[in-house]
Coordinates of N, CA, C and O in Angstrom, one line a residue:
M245 N 17.6 -27.2 -41.3 CA 16.0 -27.8 -40.6 C 16.6 -27.5 -39.6 O 15.8 -27.3 -38.5
K246 N 17.7 -27.7 -39.0 CA 17.9 -27.4 -37.4 C 18.4 -26.3 -37.6 O 17.7 -25.9 -36.3
T247 N 17.9 -25.1 -38.1 CA 17.9 -23.5 -37.6 C 15.8 -23.6 -37.7 O 15.8 -22.4 -36.7
V248 N 15.3 -24.7 -37.7 CA 14.4 -24.1 -37.1 C 13.7 -24.6 -36.2 O 12.7 -24.2 -35.7
K249 N 14.0 -25.6 -35.8 CA 14.3 -26.5 -34.6 C 14.8 -25.2 -33.2 O 14.6 -25.1 -32.1
L250 N 15.9 -24.9 -34.1 CA 16.8 -24.2 -33.0 C 16.6 -22.8 -32.4 O 16.0 -22.4 -31.7
L251 N 15.5 -22.3 -33.4 CA 15.1 -20.5 -33.2 C 14.3 -20.6 -32.1 O 13.8 -19.3 -31.3
P252 N 13.0 -21.4 -32.2 CA 12.2 -21.9 -31.0 C 13.3 -21.4 -29.7 O 12.7 -21.0 -28.5
L253 N 14.4 -22.4 -29.7 CA 14.2 -22.4 -28.4 C 15.0 -21.2 -28.3 O 15.5 -20.6 -26.6
V254 N 16.0 -20.7 -29.3 CA 16.6 -19.5 -28.6 C 16.0 -18.6 -28.4 O 16.3 -17.4 -27.1
L255 N 14.9 -18.0 -28.8 CA 13.8 -17.6 -28.8 C 13.4 -18.2 -27.1 O 13.5 -16.1 -26.1
L256 N 12.8 -18.7 -26.6 CA 12.2 -19.0 -25.5 C 13.6 -18.2 -24.5 O 13.3 -17.9 -23.2
V257 N 14.9 -18.8 -24.6 CA 15.8 -18.6 -24.0 C 16.0 -17.1 -23.3 O 16.0 -16.3 -22.3
F258 N 15.7 -15.9 -24.5 CA 15.8 -14.7 -24.8 C 14.9 -14.1 -23.9 O 15.3 -13.6 -22.8
L259 N 13.3 -15.1 -23.7 CA 11.8 -14.2 -23.3 C 12.4 -14.9 -22.1 O 11.1 -14.5 -20.7
A260 N 12.9 -15.7 -21.6 CA 12.8 -16.1 -20.1 C 13.3 -15.5 -18.9 O 13.0 -15.2 -17.8
G261 N 13.9 -14.5 -19.3 CA 15.0 -13.9 -18.6 C 13.8 -12.1 -18.4 O 14.0 -11.5 -17.4
C262 N 13.2 -11.9 -19.8 CA 12.6 -10.7 -19.1 C 11.1 -10.7 -18.1 O 10.7 -12.4 -17.6
E263 N 10.6 -9.1 -17.7 CA 10.2 -9.7 -17.0 C 9.3 -8.5 -16.9 O 9.1 -7.7 -17.3
L264 N 7.5 -8.5 -16.9 CA 6.4 -8.0 -17.2 C 5.9 -7.2 -15.8 O 5.5 -8.0 -14.8
I265 N 6.1 -6.1 -16.1 CA 5.5 -5.5 -14.5 C 4.1 -4.5 -15.0 O 4.3 -3.5 -16.0
G266 N 3.5 -4.4 -14.1 CA 2.0 -3.9 -14.6 C 2.0 -2.6 -13.7 O 2.9 -2.3 -13.1
P267 N 1.5 -1.7 -14.0 CA 1.0 -0.8 -12.8 C 1.0 -0.7 -11.5 O 0.4 -2.1 -11.1
S268 N 1.8 0.1 -11.2 CA 1.3 0.2 -9.7 C 0.8 1.0 -8.8 O 0.6 2.5 -9.8
V269 N 0.3 1.2 -7.4 CA -0.6 2.3 -7.2 C 0.5 2.3 -5.4 O -0.1 1.4 -5.1
R270 N 0.8 3.5 -5.6 CA 1.0 3.5 -3.9 C 0.1 4.7 -3.3 O 0.2 5.6 -3.6
V271 N -0.1 4.0 -2.2 CA -1.2 4.9 -0.8 C -0.6 5.5 0.2 O -0.2 4.2 1.1
S272 N -0.5 6.8 0.3 CA 0.4 6.7 1.7 C -1.0 7.1 3.2 O -2.1 7.4 2.7
G273 N -0.8 7.1 4.0 CA -1.3 7.3 4.9 C -2.4 8.4 5.3 O -2.1 9.1 4.4
P274 N -3.3 8.0 5.9 CA -3.9 9.7 6.6 C -3.3 11.2 7.4 O -1.7 10.1 8.0
K275 N -3.3 12.4 6.9 CA -2.4 12.6 7.8 C -3.0 13.5 8.9 O -4.5 13.6 8.5
V276 N -2.4 13.3 9.9 CA -3.5 13.1 11.7 C -2.7 14.9 12.3 O -1.6 14.8 12.3
I277 N -3.8 15.9 12.2 CA -3.5 16.3 13.3 C -3.8 16.7 14.2 O -4.9 17.1 14.7
V278 N -3.1 16.6 14.7 CA -3.6 16.7 16.7 C -3.3 18.7 17.0 O -2.1 19.0 17.2
D279 N -4.3 19.2 16.9 CA -4.3 20.0 18.2 C -3.9 20.2 19.6 O -5.0 19.5 20.3
G280 N -2.8 21.3 20.2 CA -2.6 21.2 21.2 C -3.6 22.1 22.0 O -3.2 22.7 23.3
N281 N -4.2 22.5 21.1 CA -4.6 23.8 22.0 C -6.6 23.9 22.6 O -7.2 23.4 21.7
S282 N -6.5 22.2 23.2 CA -8.1 22.2 23.3 C -8.5 22.9 24.8 O -8.1 23.3 25.5
S283 N -10.3 22.8 24.5 CA -10.8 24.0 25.6 C -10.6 22.6 26.6 O -10.8 23.3 28.1
N284 N -10.8 22.1 26.9 CA -10.8 20.6 28.9 C -9.5 20.2 28.8 O -9.7 19.7 29.6
N285 N -8.7 21.3 28.5 CA -7.0 20.4 28.7 C -6.8 19.6 29.6 O -6.0 18.9 30.2
G286 N -7.4 18.4 28.1 CA -6.5 17.3 28.3 C -7.4 16.1 29.0 O -7.4 15.0 29.5
T287 N -8.6 16.4 29.7 CA -9.8 15.6 30.6 C -10.8 15.7 29.8 O -10.8 15.9 28.7
H288 N -10.7 14.3 30.1 CA -12.3 13.4 29.1 C -13.2 13.3 29.8 O -13.2 12.3 31.0
C289 N -15.0 13.6 29.7 CA -15.2 12.8 31.1 C -16.6 12.6 29.8 O -17.2 13.3 28.5
P290 N -17.1 11.4 29.9 CA -18.0 10.2 29.3 C -19.2 11.5 29.8 O -19.2 11.8 30.3
P291 N -20.6 11.7 28.4 CA -21.7 12.0 28.5 C -22.5 11.4 29.7 O -23.3 12.0 30.3
G292 N -22.4 10.0 30.0 CA -23.2 9.7 31.4 C -22.3 9.8 32.4 O -23.6 10.5 33.1
Q293 N -21.1 10.2 32.6 CA -20.9 10.7 33.3 C -21.2 12.5 33.9 O -21.3 12.6 34.8
A294 N -20.9 13.1 32.8 CA -20.8 14.7 32.6 C -22.9 14.8 32.9 O -23.0 15.4 33.7
K295 N -23.4 14.0 33.1 CA -25.1 14.3 33.4 C -25.3 14.2 35.2 O -25.9 14.5 35.4
K296 N -24.6 13.0 35.9 CA -24.2 12.4 36.9 C -23.4 13.8 37.3 O -23.7 14.0 38.9
G297 N -22.9 15.1 36.6 CA -22.3 15.6 37.8 C -20.8 14.9 38.2 O -20.1 15.6 39.6
K298 N -20.2 14.0 37.8 CA -18.5 13.4 38.6 C -17.8 13.9 38.0 O -16.2 13.3 38.4
C299 N -18.0 14.6 37.2 CA -17.0 14.8 36.5 C -16.8 17.0 36.9 O -17.5 17.8 37.1

């Protein structure tokens, strides 16, 4: 009779140390390529300013 009461306790002790890990997903960030051969040589002119002739 003692073994019947002791068996669930032993099973709980063994199961308490277990860890269930679900599936995981790893997502990397976007890869950005900066082209150094631009036609405007690093200058930026907003559209409204270009129409006014300030660039």
